[in-house]
Amino acid sequence: MFCKLTHLSSYLLRSILLALIALSAVPALAVDIQRVSITERSDGLGYVVRLHAVGVLSQFEVRQDAPSLVELVVQDARLHEDAQLDAAEGLVRNYSVRNRDGSVVLLFELTAPAEAVPYPDRDTDDLLLGLTYADPAAAPAASDTPTSPFFAADDGTENWRLDCVVIDAGHGGHDPGTHGHGIREKDVTLDVALRVGRYVEERLGMNVVYTRTTDRFVELHERGRIANEQCGKLFVSIHANAAGSSRARGTETFFIGQHKADDAREIMERENSVVELEADRSHYEGFGDMSIVLQSMASSMYQTESEQLAAMIESQFSQRARRHSRGVKQAGFLVLWRASMPAVLVELGFLSNRSEARFLASEEGQDLLASGIFRAIRDYKQHYESSLGLVPDEVAARE
């Protein structure tokens, strides 16, 4: 009997393996590419090539044998016989598209060296190829000032000053955020955000856009929209922390990316849980680990800048405010996901810690933390503008 069962098991296993091999041999249905279009990026730093597809283009790779020559290969795809190929423009001098062995191969000749990053569109099946000037100075002067920290002045001279920042006070309205020892996160974040904005306006002369200036609820996707449409230069979201242990303490500043530690994941999940208070959650369809990776790839330029700003904020907290710094971290915060610019999320301290809660609720504590964030923005602005060969603004910061 045992031998019969063993023989039967071997037979079933062999049958399953043969079936899997047969399935793997079945060619995948090719996805039709019906159009190739090219548009200038809103920040003026490059162009985006869009492959309009009927179906998901999930396998693709880029080769750059030369800085001004880009090859994009899309597997399991085909160029539709009636496909529309828009004219080359801007950074793209000319391009060719052809079918090859079950793939579509696009070859782009560029007018200047550029970084090429492919990524799926969030809202459609289309595949996007981001082309970013390797040297921002090579970007032509724009007729209209785009909403980005990187822009050309109307007079044609290079003027890429950082002159606007979005200050986001976390939570608000019927979303109190976390709380501890009688102190609510939404109150602390608003007080600190308004102080930061006042310092930036008075001492740097920058334009400040607030996502809220009163105790009202603002949906997470709306905060990103405000940043993109009303400023598009720099985004700082301010929050307060909490933990199961009353001994947890310290500040930490995040930029978008995949979390690498459990504590970062817990903070991300708590902050992202705000969507449960929103009426329409469709704005976040497609958000997940893969979309975070793709967002990080698509905005690699912003990733570096965001990490630099985060490090400057934590340095100021440690040196200026004399707070314990838990360091710079990354995680998939929804509020940062929609911001197409350098963006950070700041955790001011733990309301679950009695001592820190008192500090966060005090005038002195809020002023020191706001001053630290302001100084980091000031230092980031000066570092950024000086790296472009611009004369930094004269800043008489009060000690």
mmCIF file of C-alpha atoms in Angstrom:
data_model
loop_
_atom_site.group_PDB
_atom_site.id
_atom_site.type_symbol
_atom_site.label_atom_id
_atom_site.label_comp_id
_atom_site.label_asym_id
_atom_site.label_seq_id
_atom_site.Cartn_x
_atom_site.Cartn_y
_atom_site.Cartn_z
ATOM 1 C CA MET A 1 0.000 0.000 0.000
ATOM 2 C CA PHE A 2 2.838 2.403 0.942
ATOM 3 C CA CYS A 3 4.587 1.715 -2.370
ATOM 4 C CA LYS A 4 1.370 2.468 -4.275
ATOM 5 C CA LEU A 5 0.968 5.790 -2.442
ATOM 6 C CA THR A 6 4.584 6.713 -3.104
ATOM 7 C CA HIS A 7 4.188 5.877 -6.771
ATOM 8 C CA LEU A 8 0.976 7.904 -6.943
ATOM 9 C CA SER A 9 2.651 10.889 -5.239
ATOM 10 C CA SER A 10 5.545 10.764 -7.680
ATOM 11 C CA TYR A 11 3.129 10.602 -10.576
ATOM 12 C CA LEU A 12 1.155 13.621 -9.317
ATOM 13 C CA LEU A 13 4.326 15.607 -8.699
ATOM 14 C CA ARG A 14 5.616 14.813 -12.199
ATOM 15 C CA SER A 15 2.265 15.810 -13.711
ATOM 16 C CA ILE A 16 2.271 19.130 -11.856
ATOM 17 C CA LEU A 17 5.824 19.886 -12.976
ATOM 18 C CA LEU A 18 4.985 19.074 -16.588
ATOM 19 C CA ALA A 19 1.918 21.315 -16.399
ATOM 20 C CA LEU A 20 3.966 24.200 -15.009
ATOM 21 C CA ILE A 21 6.557 23.767 -17.758
ATOM 22 C CA ALA A 22 3.811 23.773 -20.354
ATOM 23 C CA LEU A 23 2.273 26.934 -18.911
ATOM 24 C CA SER A 24 5.628 28.684 -18.871
ATOM 25 C CA ALA A 25 6.080 27.847 -22.535
ATOM 26 C CA VAL A 26 2.873 29.668 -23.472
ATOM 27 C CA PRO A 27 3.893 33.086 -24.780
ATOM 28 C CA ALA A 28 2.447 36.084 -22.954
ATOM 29 C CA LEU A 29 -0.020 38.176 -24.894
ATOM 30 C CA ALA A 30 1.724 41.247 -26.249
ATOM 31 C CA VAL A 31 0.472 44.616 -25.040
ATOM 32 C CA ASP A 32 -0.364 47.106 -27.779
ATOM 33 C CA ILE A 33 1.440 50.473 -27.769
ATOM 34 C CA GLN A 34 -0.839 52.851 -29.635
ATOM 35 C CA ARG A 35 0.985 56.131 -29.302
ATOM 36 C CA VAL A 36 4.320 57.675 -28.307
ATOM 37 C CA SER A 37 4.140 61.271 -27.059
ATOM 38 C CA ILE A 38 6.753 63.657 -25.663
ATOM 39 C CA THR A 39 6.038 66.512 -23.250
ATOM 40 C CA GLU A 40 8.186 68.912 -21.293
ATOM 41 C CA ARG A 41 8.347 68.417 -17.542
ATOM 42 C CA SER A 42 6.646 71.100 -15.469
ATOM 43 C CA ASP A 43 9.914 71.878 -13.672
ATOM 44 C CA GLY A 44 11.732 72.606 -16.945
ATOM 45 C CA LEU A 45 14.494 70.109 -16.143
ATOM 46 C CA GLY A 46 13.690 67.591 -18.823
ATOM 47 C CA TYR A 47 11.016 65.762 -20.791
ATOM 48 C CA VAL A 48 8.725 62.784 -20.328
ATOM 49 C CA VAL A 49 8.127 60.205 -23.056
ATOM 50 C CA ARG A 50 4.767 58.457 -22.680
ATOM 51 C CA LEU A 51 4.000 55.076 -24.221
ATOM 52 C CA HIS A 52 0.202 54.957 -24.476
ATOM 53 C CA ALA A 53 -0.724 51.313 -23.955
ATOM 54 C CA VAL A 54 -3.759 49.045 -23.866
ATOM 55 C CA GLY A 55 -2.670 46.766 -21.047
ATOM 56 C CA VAL A 56 0.079 46.899 -18.461
ATOM 57 C CA LEU A 57 3.691 47.216 -19.633
ATOM 58 C CA SER A 58 5.407 45.441 -16.758
ATOM 59 C CA GLN A 59 8.784 44.450 -18.195
ATOM 60 C CA PHE A 60 11.165 47.070 -19.491
ATOM 61 C CA GLU A 61 14.784 48.170 -19.307
ATOM 62 C CA VAL A 62 16.927 51.109 -20.344
ATOM 63 C CA ARG A 63 20.405 51.119 -21.846
ATOM 64 C CA GLN A 64 22.621 54.172 -22.248
ATOM 65 C CA ASP A 65 25.742 53.443 -24.244
ATOM 66 C CA ALA A 66 26.323 57.187 -24.443
ATOM 67 C CA PRO A 67 24.988 60.101 -22.333
ATOM 68 C CA SER A 68 22.965 61.418 -25.267
ATOM 69 C CA LEU A 69 21.745 58.066 -26.584
ATOM 70 C CA VAL A 70 18.975 56.141 -24.785
ATOM 71 C CA GLU A 71 17.533 52.750 -25.704
ATOM 72 C CA LEU A 72 14.265 51.610 -24.090
ATOM 73 C CA VAL A 73 13.269 47.967 -24.568
ATOM 74 C CA VAL A 74 9.723 46.954 -23.586
ATOM 75 C CA GLN A 75 9.170 43.182 -23.432
ATOM 76 C CA ASP A 76 5.887 41.415 -24.250
ATOM 77 C CA ALA A 77 4.742 44.400 -26.265
ATOM 78 C CA ARG A 78 4.173 45.410 -29.855
ATOM 79 C CA LEU A 79 3.795 48.673 -31.706
ATOM 80 C CA HIS A 80 0.293 48.864 -33.134
ATOM 81 C CA GLU A 81 0.254 49.086 -36.915
ATOM 82 C CA ASP A 82 -1.688 52.353 -36.742
ATOM 83 C CA ALA A 83 0.288 53.768 -33.823
ATOM 84 C CA GLN A 84 0.668 57.543 -33.623
ATOM 85 C CA LEU A 85 4.269 58.710 -33.223
ATOM 86 C CA ASP A 86 4.409 62.336 -32.104
ATOM 87 C CA ALA A 87 7.187 64.552 -33.389
ATOM 88 C CA ALA A 88 10.445 64.803 -31.459
ATOM 89 C CA GLU A 89 10.872 67.983 -29.463
ATOM 90 C CA GLY A 90 13.019 69.693 -26.865
ATOM 91 C CA LEU A 91 15.548 67.350 -25.296
ATOM 92 C CA VAL A 92 14.657 64.616 -27.806
ATOM 93 C CA ARG A 93 16.367 65.405 -31.112
ATOM 94 C CA ASN A 94 14.853 62.410 -32.890
ATOM 95 C CA TYR A 95 13.802 58.845 -32.140
ATOM 96 C CA SER A 96 12.861 55.556 -33.754
ATOM 97 C CA VAL A 97 10.465 52.761 -32.732
ATOM 98 C CA ARG A 98 10.388 49.194 -34.007
ATOM 99 C CA ASN A 99 9.098 45.730 -33.124
ATOM 100 C CA ARG A 100 11.767 43.129 -32.384
ATOM 101 C CA ASP A 101 11.249 39.524 -31.237
ATOM 102 C CA GLY A 102 8.169 40.159 -29.116
ATOM 103 C CA SER A 103 9.472 43.466 -27.797
ATOM 104 C CA VAL A 104 9.279 47.119 -28.752
ATOM 105 C CA VAL A 105 12.603 48.934 -29.009
ATOM 106 C CA LEU A 106 12.783 52.727 -28.841
ATOM 107 C CA LEU A 107 16.010 54.570 -29.567
ATOM 108 C CA PHE A 108 16.289 58.237 -28.567
ATOM 109 C CA GLU A 109 18.955 60.680 -29.697
ATOM 110 C CA LEU A 110 19.097 63.582 -27.233
ATOM 111 C CA THR A 111 20.262 67.161 -27.650
ATOM 112 C CA ALA A 112 22.186 66.985 -24.344
ATOM 113 C CA PRO A 113 23.315 64.317 -21.849
ATOM 114 C CA ALA A 114 20.445 63.167 -19.653
ATOM 115 C CA GLU A 115 19.479 60.611 -17.038
ATOM 116 C CA ALA A 116 16.768 58.207 -18.215
ATOM 117 C CA VAL A 117 14.394 56.509 -15.746
ATOM 118 C CA PRO A 118 11.376 54.401 -16.844
ATOM 119 C CA TYR A 119 8.356 53.993 -14.555
ATOM 120 C CA PRO A 120 4.653 53.085 -14.887
ATOM 121 C CA ASP A 121 2.101 55.876 -14.747
ATOM 122 C CA ARG A 122 0.143 55.874 -11.479
ATOM 123 C CA ASP A 123 -3.283 56.415 -13.028
ATOM 124 C CA THR A 124 -3.132 54.538 -16.368
ATOM 125 C CA ASP A 125 -1.498 51.527 -18.028
ATOM 126 C CA ASP A 126 0.984 53.834 -19.777
ATOM 127 C CA LEU A 127 4.733 53.575 -19.358
ATOM 128 C CA LEU A 128 6.697 56.786 -18.807
ATOM 129 C CA LEU A 129 10.341 57.491 -19.532
ATOM 130 C CA GLY A 130 11.674 60.425 -17.534
ATOM 131 C CA LEU A 131 14.551 62.279 -19.184
ATOM 132 C CA THR A 132 16.378 64.674 -16.858
ATOM 133 C CA TYR A 133 19.148 66.996 -18.011
ATOM 134 C CA ALA A 134 22.447 65.774 -16.543
ATOM 135 C CA ASP A 135 23.485 69.437 -16.338
ATOM 136 C CA PRO A 136 20.506 71.604 -15.265
ATOM 137 C CA ALA A 137 22.174 74.619 -16.875
ATOM 138 C CA ALA A 138 21.625 72.935 -20.253
ATOM 139 C CA ALA A 139 17.885 73.314 -19.876
ATOM 140 C CA PRO A 140 16.554 76.118 -22.089
ATOM 141 C CA ALA A 141 15.010 79.216 -20.561
ATOM 142 C CA ALA A 142 11.268 78.836 -20.135
ATOM 143 C CA SER A 143 8.747 81.433 -21.234
ATOM 144 C CA ASP A 144 6.696 80.814 -18.102
ATOM 145 C CA THR A 145 8.092 80.168 -14.653
ATOM 146 C CA PRO A 146 7.332 76.517 -13.866
ATOM 147 C CA THR A 147 6.364 75.403 -10.382
ATOM 148 C CA SER A 148 9.600 73.832 -9.246
ATOM 149 C CA PRO A 149 12.698 74.728 -7.266
ATOM 150 C CA PHE A 150 14.479 74.597 -10.616
ATOM 151 C CA PHE A 151 13.454 77.255 -13.101
ATOM 152 C CA ALA A 152 14.797 79.758 -15.594
ATOM 153 C CA ALA A 153 14.069 83.450 -15.208
ATOM 154 C CA ASP A 154 11.962 85.304 -17.736
ATOM 155 C CA ASP A 155 14.918 87.457 -18.716
ATOM 156 C CA GLY A 156 16.793 84.366 -19.933
ATOM 157 C CA THR A 157 19.484 84.510 -17.251
ATOM 158 C CA GLU A 158 20.096 81.525 -15.016
ATOM 159 C CA ASN A 159 18.053 82.142 -11.910
ATOM 160 C CA TRP A 160 17.152 78.986 -10.073
ATOM 161 C CA ARG A 161 16.573 80.413 -6.655
ATOM 162 C CA LEU A 162 14.625 78.555 -4.015
ATOM 163 C CA ASP A 163 11.990 81.141 -3.158
ATOM 164 C CA CYS A 164 9.002 79.154 -1.905
ATOM 165 C CA VAL A 165 8.298 76.506 0.748
ATOM 166 C CA VAL A 166 5.141 74.621 1.728
ATOM 167 C CA ILE A 167 4.697 74.151 5.476
ATOM 168 C CA ASP A 168 2.289 71.349 6.325
ATOM 169 C CA ALA A 169 0.870 71.117 9.847
ATOM 170 C CA GLY A 170 -0.051 67.471 10.267
ATOM 171 C CA HIS A 171 -3.617 66.354 11.121
ATOM 172 C CA GLY A 172 -6.315 68.886 12.152
ATOM 173 C CA GLY A 173 -10.073 69.164 12.552
ATOM 174 C CA HIS A 174 -11.707 65.851 13.384
ATOM 175 C CA ASP A 175 -8.263 64.209 13.083
ATOM 176 C CA PRO A 176 -6.419 65.042 16.331
ATOM 177 C CA GLY A 177 -3.444 62.863 15.496
ATOM 178 C CA THR A 178 -1.729 61.209 18.428
ATOM 179 C CA HIS A 179 -1.979 62.565 21.953
ATOM 180 C CA GLY A 180 -0.448 62.232 25.384
ATOM 181 C CA HIS A 181 -0.606 63.907 28.776
ATOM 182 C CA GLY A 182 -3.466 66.137 27.648
ATOM 183 C CA ILE A 183 -1.634 67.405 24.549
ATOM 184 C CA ARG A 184 -2.877 66.829 20.986
ATOM 185 C CA GLU A 185 -0.621 66.442 17.993
ATOM 186 C CA LYS A 186 -2.750 68.656 15.749
ATOM 187 C CA ASP A 187 -2.295 71.622 18.128
ATOM 188 C CA VAL A 188 1.478 71.256 18.432
ATOM 189 C CA THR A 189 2.021 70.847 14.703
ATOM 190 C CA LEU A 190 -0.028 73.938 13.842
ATOM 191 C CA ASP A 191 1.764 76.117 16.397
ATOM 192 C CA VAL A 192 5.201 75.011 15.205
ATOM 193 C CA ALA A 193 4.251 75.265 11.503
ATOM 194 C CA LEU A 194 3.087 78.876 11.884
ATOM 195 C CA ARG A 195 6.286 79.778 13.721
ATOM 196 C CA VAL A 196 8.432 78.188 11.012
ATOM 197 C CA GLY A 197 6.528 80.037 8.313
ATOM 198 C CA ARG A 198 6.885 83.365 10.091
ATOM 199 C CA TYR A 199 10.647 82.922 10.478
ATOM 200 C CA VAL A 200 11.040 81.939 6.810
ATOM 201 C CA GLU A 201 9.016 84.914 5.575
ATOM 202 C CA GLU A 202 10.662 87.478 7.841
ATOM 203 C CA ARG A 203 14.274 86.325 7.635
ATOM 204 C CA LEU A 204 14.577 84.722 4.210
ATOM 205 C CA GLY A 205 11.948 86.669 2.278
ATOM 206 C CA MET A 206 10.615 83.405 0.856
ATOM 207 C CA ASN A 207 7.002 82.825 -0.064
ATOM 208 C CA VAL A 208 5.324 80.468 2.415
ATOM 209 C CA VAL A 209 2.301 78.344 1.526
ATOM 210 C CA TYR A 210 0.475 76.607 4.380
ATOM 211 C CA THR A 211 -1.693 73.520 3.934
ATOM 212 C CA ARG A 212 -3.702 74.789 6.912
ATOM 213 C CA THR A 213 -3.552 77.793 9.229
ATOM 214 C CA THR A 214 -6.501 76.824 11.418
ATOM 215 C CA ASP A 215 -7.836 73.727 13.125
ATOM 216 C CA ARG A 216 -9.330 72.089 10.043
ATOM 217 C CA PHE A 217 -9.064 68.693 8.373
ATOM 218 C CA VAL A 218 -7.074 68.498 5.112
ATOM 219 C CA GLU A 219 -6.939 65.210 3.227
ATOM 220 C CA LEU A 220 -3.487 63.767 2.562
ATOM 221 C CA HIS A 221 -3.761 63.905 -1.231
ATOM 222 C CA GLU A 222 -4.936 67.517 -0.983
ATOM 223 C CA ARG A 223 -1.762 68.473 0.899
ATOM 224 C CA GLY A 224 0.327 67.137 -1.973
ATOM 225 C CA ARG A 225 -1.836 68.941 -4.508
ATOM 226 C CA ILE A 226 -1.391 72.235 -2.669
ATOM 227 C CA ALA A 227 2.358 71.725 -2.677
ATOM 228 C CA ASN A 228 2.510 70.910 -6.388
ATOM 229 C CA GLU A 229 0.156 73.618 -7.620
ATOM 230 C CA GLN A 230 0.837 76.543 -5.311
ATOM 231 C CA CYS A 231 4.563 76.281 -4.767
ATOM 232 C CA GLY A 232 6.338 73.177 -5.994
ATOM 233 C CA LYS A 233 9.684 74.092 -4.454
ATOM 234 C CA LEU A 234 10.049 72.484 -1.024
ATOM 235 C CA PHE A 235 7.652 70.565 1.231
ATOM 236 C CA VAL A 236 7.988 70.180 5.012
ATOM 237 C CA SER A 237 5.313 68.186 6.870
ATOM 238 C CA ILE A 238 5.366 68.564 10.667
ATOM 239 C CA HIS A 239 4.164 65.878 13.091
ATOM 240 C CA ALA A 240 4.520 64.610 16.662
ATOM 241 C CA ASN A 241 5.248 61.035 17.679
ATOM 242 C CA ALA A 242 3.968 58.441 20.135
ATOM 243 C CA ALA A 243 5.024 54.997 21.296
ATOM 244 C CA GLY A 244 3.893 52.216 23.570
ATOM 245 C CA SER A 245 6.812 52.918 25.883
ATOM 246 C CA SER A 246 6.769 56.169 27.841
ATOM 247 C CA ARG A 247 10.575 56.159 27.670
ATOM 248 C CA ALA A 248 10.713 56.610 23.887
ATOM 249 C CA ARG A 249 12.094 60.046 23.035
ATOM 250 C CA GLY A 250 13.746 62.105 20.351
ATOM 251 C CA THR A 251 13.229 63.670 16.942
ATOM 252 C CA GLU A 252 13.448 62.004 13.545
ATOM 253 C CA THR A 253 13.003 63.204 9.997
ATOM 254 C CA PHE A 254 11.835 61.069 7.068
ATOM 255 C CA PHE A 255 11.961 61.192 3.297
ATOM 256 C CA ILE A 256 9.995 58.872 1.034
ATOM 257 C CA GLY A 257 11.308 55.368 0.449
ATOM 258 C CA GLN A 258 10.926 51.833 1.706
ATOM 259 C CA HIS A 259 11.174 51.524 5.465
ATOM 260 C CA LYS A 260 14.158 49.588 6.795
ATOM 261 C CA ALA A 261 13.129 49.204 10.432
ATOM 262 C CA ASP A 262 9.999 48.239 12.352
ATOM 263 C CA ASP A 263 9.769 51.560 14.170
ATOM 264 C CA ALA A 264 9.740 53.432 10.849
ATOM 265 C CA ARG A 265 6.995 51.115 9.605
ATOM 266 C CA GLU A 266 4.897 51.714 12.731
ATOM 267 C CA ILE A 267 5.147 55.496 12.376
ATOM 268 C CA MET A 268 4.304 55.262 8.674
ATOM 269 C CA GLU A 269 1.251 53.089 9.346
ATOM 270 C CA ARG A 270 -0.016 55.444 12.049
ATOM 271 C CA GLU A 271 0.367 58.558 9.897
ATOM 272 C CA ASN A 272 -1.116 56.839 6.836
ATOM 273 C CA SER A 273 -4.129 55.639 8.827
ATOM 274 C CA VAL A 274 -5.568 59.146 8.442
ATOM 275 C CA VAL A 275 -7.077 57.990 5.135
ATOM 276 C CA GLU A 276 -9.631 56.053 7.181
ATOM 277 C CA LEU A 277 -11.129 59.438 8.110
ATOM 278 C CA GLU A 278 -11.470 60.485 4.466
ATOM 279 C CA ALA A 279 -14.648 60.029 2.440
ATOM 280 C CA ASP A 280 -12.966 59.006 -0.832
ATOM 281 C CA ARG A 281 -9.972 56.689 -0.675
ATOM 282 C CA SER A 282 -9.697 56.191 -4.431
ATOM 283 C CA HIS A 283 -6.958 58.835 -4.512
ATOM 284 C CA TYR A 284 -4.581 56.266 -3.050
ATOM 285 C CA GLU A 285 -5.247 53.381 -5.431
ATOM 286 C CA GLY A 286 -1.965 51.874 -6.535
ATOM 287 C CA PHE A 287 -0.082 53.026 -3.465
ATOM 288 C CA GLY A 288 2.139 50.278 -2.072
ATOM 289 C CA ASP A 289 5.698 49.038 -1.804
ATOM 290 C CA MET A 290 6.209 48.897 -5.573
ATOM 291 C CA SER A 291 4.783 52.385 -6.127
ATOM 292 C CA ILE A 292 7.139 53.694 -3.441
ATOM 293 C CA VAL A 293 10.095 52.126 -5.236
ATOM 294 C CA LEU A 294 8.978 53.567 -8.546
ATOM 295 C CA GLN A 295 8.391 56.987 -7.000
ATOM 296 C CA SER A 296 11.891 56.882 -5.517
ATOM 297 C CA MET A 297 13.357 55.982 -8.903
ATOM 298 C CA ALA A 298 11.345 58.594 -10.770
ATOM 299 C CA SER A 299 12.355 61.351 -8.383
ATOM 300 C CA SER A 300 15.924 60.277 -7.660
ATOM 301 C CA MET A 301 16.987 63.905 -7.951
ATOM 302 C CA TYR A 302 14.492 64.850 -5.248
ATOM 303 C CA GLN A 303 15.520 61.870 -3.110
ATOM 304 C CA THR A 304 19.029 63.214 -2.676
ATOM 305 C CA GLU A 305 17.786 66.713 -1.940
ATOM 306 C CA SER A 306 15.179 65.419 0.515
ATOM 307 C CA GLU A 307 17.768 63.390 2.393
ATOM 308 C CA GLN A 308 20.057 66.420 2.604
ATOM 309 C CA LEU A 309 17.295 68.599 4.038
ATOM 310 C CA ALA A 310 16.328 65.864 6.510
ATOM 311 C CA ALA A 311 19.932 65.633 7.711
ATOM 312 C CA MET A 312 20.107 69.405 8.147
ATOM 313 C CA ILE A 313 16.906 69.408 10.214
ATOM 314 C CA GLU A 314 18.140 66.640 12.505
ATOM 315 C CA SER A 315 21.476 68.418 12.912
ATOM 316 C CA GLN A 316 19.689 71.606 13.964
ATOM 317 C CA PHE A 317 17.459 69.717 16.406
ATOM 318 C CA SER A 318 20.512 68.179 18.011
ATOM 319 C CA GLN A 319 22.694 71.293 18.076
ATOM 320 C CA ARG A 320 20.203 74.164 18.279
ATOM 321 C CA ALA A 321 17.348 72.657 20.302
ATOM 322 C CA ARG A 322 19.521 70.191 22.252
ATOM 323 C CA ARG A 323 17.135 67.351 21.495
ATOM 324 C CA HIS A 324 17.964 63.674 21.185
ATOM 325 C CA SER A 325 18.061 62.860 17.464
ATOM 326 C CA ARG A 326 16.908 59.453 16.289
ATOM 327 C CA GLY A 327 18.327 60.225 12.866
ATOM 328 C CA VAL A 328 17.227 60.428 9.243
ATOM 329 C CA LYS A 329 15.006 57.608 7.996
ATOM 330 C CA GLN A 330 12.833 56.699 5.050
ATOM 331 C CA ALA A 331 9.319 55.282 4.811
ATOM 332 C CA GLY A 332 6.290 55.322 2.528
ATOM 333 C CA PHE A 333 4.281 58.249 3.830
ATOM 334 C CA LEU A 334 1.203 59.064 1.763
ATOM 335 C CA VAL A 335 1.550 62.777 2.464
ATOM 336 C CA LEU A 336 4.983 62.726 0.754
ATOM 337 C CA TRP A 337 3.910 60.415 -2.080
ATOM 338 C CA ARG A 338 2.110 63.128 -4.035
ATOM 339 C CA ALA A 339 4.680 65.898 -3.531
ATOM 340 C CA SER A 340 6.782 66.245 -6.707
ATOM 341 C CA MET A 341 9.672 68.087 -5.075
ATOM 342 C CA PRO A 342 12.165 67.671 -2.230
ATOM 343 C CA ALA A 343 9.916 66.676 0.693
ATOM 344 C CA VAL A 344 10.385 65.593 4.294
ATOM 345 C CA LEU A 345 8.220 64.585 7.237
ATOM 346 C CA VAL A 346 9.420 65.789 10.651
ATOM 347 C CA GLU A 347 8.568 64.074 13.952
ATOM 348 C CA LEU A 348 9.152 66.663 16.685
ATOM 349 C CA GLY A 349 9.155 64.294 19.652
ATOM 350 C CA PHE A 350 7.009 61.847 21.635
ATOM 351 C CA LEU A 351 3.781 62.979 23.265
ATOM 352 C CA SER A 352 3.759 59.630 25.048
ATOM 353 C CA ASN A 353 6.840 60.808 26.956
ATOM 354 C CA ARG A 354 5.774 63.153 29.776
ATOM 355 C CA SER A 355 8.923 65.283 29.611
ATOM 356 C CA GLU A 356 8.818 65.675 25.826
ATOM 357 C CA ALA A 357 5.092 66.356 25.868
ATOM 358 C CA ARG A 358 5.656 69.284 28.236
ATOM 359 C CA PHE A 359 8.488 70.535 26.016
ATOM 360 C CA LEU A 360 6.366 70.299 22.845
ATOM 361 C CA ALA A 361 3.514 72.213 24.483
ATOM 362 C CA SER A 362 5.739 74.991 25.819
ATOM 363 C CA GLU A 363 6.497 78.305 24.118
ATOM 364 C CA GLU A 364 10.220 77.688 24.516
ATOM 365 C CA GLY A 365 10.047 74.187 23.072
ATOM 366 C CA GLN A 366 7.984 75.190 20.064
ATOM 367 C CA ASP A 367 10.220 78.169 19.387
ATOM 368 C CA LEU A 368 13.405 76.085 19.551
ATOM 369 C CA LEU A 369 12.012 73.407 17.245
ATOM 370 C CA ALA A 370 10.630 75.962 14.790
ATOM 371 C CA SER A 371 13.956 77.779 14.818
ATOM 372 C CA GLY A 372 15.732 74.509 14.064
ATOM 373 C CA ILE A 373 13.528 73.782 11.054
ATOM 374 C CA PHE A 374 13.903 77.379 9.825
ATOM 375 C CA ARG A 375 17.685 77.217 10.082
ATOM 376 C CA ALA A 376 17.746 73.943 8.179
ATOM 377 C CA ILE A 377 15.656 75.499 5.378
ATOM 378 C CA ARG A 378 18.022 78.491 5.388
ATOM 379 C CA ASP A 379 21.109 76.267 5.189
ATOM 380 C CA TYR A 380 19.533 74.091 2.511
ATOM 381 C CA LYS A 381 18.632 77.167 0.458
ATOM 382 C CA GLN A 382 22.139 78.571 0.708
ATOM 383 C CA HIS A 383 23.757 75.216 -0.094
ATOM 384 C CA TYR A 384 21.451 74.647 -3.052
ATOM 385 C CA GLU A 385 21.862 78.127 -4.552
ATOM 386 C CA SER A 386 25.613 78.254 -4.030
ATOM 387 C CA SER A 387 25.965 74.848 -5.737
ATOM 388 C CA LEU A 388 24.427 76.473 -8.828
ATOM 389 C CA GLY A 389 26.866 79.374 -8.692
ATOM 390 C CA LEU A 390 24.292 81.824 -7.422
ATOM 391 C CA VAL A 391 25.103 84.477 -4.845
ATOM 392 C CA PRO A 392 23.158 83.449 -1.730
ATOM 393 C CA ASP A 393 20.724 85.881 -0.188
ATOM 394 C CA GLU A 394 22.043 87.867 2.759
ATOM 395 C CA VAL A 395 20.480 86.333 5.837
ATOM 396 C CA ALA A 396 20.792 87.943 9.243
ATOM 397 C CA ALA A 397 19.501 85.097 11.359
ATOM 398 C CA ARG A 398 19.016 85.770 15.044
ATOM 399 C CA GLU A 399 20.848 83.409 17.347
#
